[in-house]
Tab-separated table of C-alpha atoms in Angstrom:
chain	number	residue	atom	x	y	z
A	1	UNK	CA	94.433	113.959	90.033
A	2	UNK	CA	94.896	111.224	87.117
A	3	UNK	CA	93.547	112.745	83.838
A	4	UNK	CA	91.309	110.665	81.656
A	5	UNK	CA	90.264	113.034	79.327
A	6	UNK	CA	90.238	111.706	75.825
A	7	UNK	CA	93.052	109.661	76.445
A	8	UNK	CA	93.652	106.316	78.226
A	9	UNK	CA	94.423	106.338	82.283
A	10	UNK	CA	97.846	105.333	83.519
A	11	UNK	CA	97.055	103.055	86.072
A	12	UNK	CA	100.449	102.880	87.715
A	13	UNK	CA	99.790	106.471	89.144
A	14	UNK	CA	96.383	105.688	90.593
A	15	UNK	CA	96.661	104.430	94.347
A	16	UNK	CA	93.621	101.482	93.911
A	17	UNK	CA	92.686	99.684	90.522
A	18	UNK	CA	89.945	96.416	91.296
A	19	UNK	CA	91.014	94.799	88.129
A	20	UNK	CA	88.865	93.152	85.454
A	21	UNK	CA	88.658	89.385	86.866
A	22	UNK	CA	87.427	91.147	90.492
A	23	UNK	CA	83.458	91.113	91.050
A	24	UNK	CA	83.063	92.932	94.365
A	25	UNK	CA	79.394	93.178	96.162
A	26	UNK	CA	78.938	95.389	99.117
A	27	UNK	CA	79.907	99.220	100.317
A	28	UNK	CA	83.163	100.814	98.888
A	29	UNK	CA	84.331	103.748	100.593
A	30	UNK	CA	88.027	105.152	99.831
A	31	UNK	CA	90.076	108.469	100.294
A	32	UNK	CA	92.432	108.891	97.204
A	33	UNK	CA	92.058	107.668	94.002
A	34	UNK	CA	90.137	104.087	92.667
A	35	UNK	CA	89.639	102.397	89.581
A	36	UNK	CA	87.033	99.691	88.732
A	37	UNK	CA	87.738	97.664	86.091
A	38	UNK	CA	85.701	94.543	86.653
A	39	UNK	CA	82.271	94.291	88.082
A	40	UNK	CA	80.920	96.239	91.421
A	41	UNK	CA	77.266	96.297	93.200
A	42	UNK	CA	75.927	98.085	95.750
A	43	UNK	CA	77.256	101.580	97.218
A	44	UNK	CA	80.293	103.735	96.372
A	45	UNK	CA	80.963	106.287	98.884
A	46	UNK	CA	84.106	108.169	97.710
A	47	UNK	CA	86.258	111.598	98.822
A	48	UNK	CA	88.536	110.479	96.810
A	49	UNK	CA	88.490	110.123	92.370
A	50	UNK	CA	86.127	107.254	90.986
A	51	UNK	CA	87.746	105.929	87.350
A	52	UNK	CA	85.243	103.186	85.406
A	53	UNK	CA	87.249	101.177	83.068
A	54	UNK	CA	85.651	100.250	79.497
A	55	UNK	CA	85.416	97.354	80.386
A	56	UNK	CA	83.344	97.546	84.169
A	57	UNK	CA	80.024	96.851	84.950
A	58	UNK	CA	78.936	98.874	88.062
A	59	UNK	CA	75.489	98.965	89.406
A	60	UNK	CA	75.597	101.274	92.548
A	61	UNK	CA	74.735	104.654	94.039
A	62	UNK	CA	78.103	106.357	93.665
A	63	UNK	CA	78.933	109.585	95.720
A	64	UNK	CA	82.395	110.441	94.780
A	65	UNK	CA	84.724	113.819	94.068
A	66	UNK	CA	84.923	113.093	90.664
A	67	UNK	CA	83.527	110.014	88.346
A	68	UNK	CA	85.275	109.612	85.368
A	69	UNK	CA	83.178	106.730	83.490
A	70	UNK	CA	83.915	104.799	80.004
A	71	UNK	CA	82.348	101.556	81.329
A	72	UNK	CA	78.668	100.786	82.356
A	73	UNK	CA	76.788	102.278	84.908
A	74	UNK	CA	73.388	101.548	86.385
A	75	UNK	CA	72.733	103.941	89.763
A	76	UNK	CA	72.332	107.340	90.533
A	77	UNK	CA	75.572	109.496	90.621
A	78	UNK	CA	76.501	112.534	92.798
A	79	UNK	CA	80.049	114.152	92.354
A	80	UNK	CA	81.339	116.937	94.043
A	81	UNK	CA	83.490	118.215	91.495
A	82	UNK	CA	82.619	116.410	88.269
A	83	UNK	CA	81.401	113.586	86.308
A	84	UNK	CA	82.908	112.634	82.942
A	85	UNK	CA	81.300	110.529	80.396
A	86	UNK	CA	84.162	108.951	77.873
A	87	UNK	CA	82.776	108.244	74.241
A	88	UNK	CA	81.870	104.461	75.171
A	89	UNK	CA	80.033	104.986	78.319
A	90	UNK	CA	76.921	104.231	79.539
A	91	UNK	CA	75.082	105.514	82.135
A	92	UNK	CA	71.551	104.592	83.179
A	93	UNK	CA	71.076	106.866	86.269
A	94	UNK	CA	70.489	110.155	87.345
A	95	UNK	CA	73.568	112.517	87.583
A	96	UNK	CA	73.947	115.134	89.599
A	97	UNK	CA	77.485	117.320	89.533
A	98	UNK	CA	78.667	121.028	89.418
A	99	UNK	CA	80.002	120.243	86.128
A	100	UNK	CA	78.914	117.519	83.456
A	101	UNK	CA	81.069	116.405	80.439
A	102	UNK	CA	79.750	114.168	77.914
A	103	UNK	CA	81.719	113.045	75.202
A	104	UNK	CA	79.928	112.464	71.362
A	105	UNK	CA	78.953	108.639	71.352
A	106	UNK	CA	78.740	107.956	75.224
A	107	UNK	CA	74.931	106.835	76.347
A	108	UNK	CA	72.983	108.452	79.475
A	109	UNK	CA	69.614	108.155	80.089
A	110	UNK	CA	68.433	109.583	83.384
A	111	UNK	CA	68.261	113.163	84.947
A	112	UNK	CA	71.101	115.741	84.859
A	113	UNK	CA	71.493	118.445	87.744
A	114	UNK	CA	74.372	120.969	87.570
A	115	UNK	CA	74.353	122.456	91.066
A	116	UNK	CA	76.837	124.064	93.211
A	117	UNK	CA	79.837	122.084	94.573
A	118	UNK	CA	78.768	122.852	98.340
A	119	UNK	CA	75.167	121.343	97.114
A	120	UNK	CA	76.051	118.161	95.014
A	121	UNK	CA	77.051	115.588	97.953
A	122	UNK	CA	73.837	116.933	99.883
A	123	UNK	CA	71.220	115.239	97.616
């Protein structure tokens, strides 16, 4: 798994980055690891890592097994494993994860649920 954790993402070791001039519409589903860097709407449906670049605009329910977001976010979120909120996020959607990081400065306005990881993809 790529680390984004207070650092920037080397996207030459993820397997799928929709770069910034891509503005996708529909139902994403994907296995391994994805990036979004330029706009998305509708549904994310992920076994696989979800990475928001600072720069992305998603509006979608995302179901992923982690969600690692420094972009913009409008939708509900369910991770199995856990959902990351860089310093420059935003998030206007419920989130609901066995483990929730938010970093100082990020925005989220919604509902946080911290349930078991057997639970979170069942809600």
């Amino acid at each position: 798994m790529a680390e984004i954790h207070s650092r920037k993402i080397k996207e030459h070791k993820l397997d799928t980055v929709l770069a910034d001039d891509i503005s996708f519409c529909g139902e994403l589903s994907f296995t391994r690891e994805l990036m979004i860097k330029g706009k998305f709407e509708g549904q994310i449906k992920a076994q696989g890592d979800l990475y928001i670049d600072e720069h992305a605009d998603v509006t979608a329910e995302i179901g992923a097994r982690s969600i690692h977001v420094r972009g913009r976010v409008r939708g509900n979120v369910i991770a199995e494993s856990q959902v990351e909120l860089m310093g420059n996020a935003e998030v206007i959607g419920d989130i609901t994860a066995p483990k929730i990081i938010m970093e100082t400065g990020c925005r989220f306005e919604g509902v946080s649920r911290m349930v078991p990881a057997e639970d979170s993809l069942e809600k």
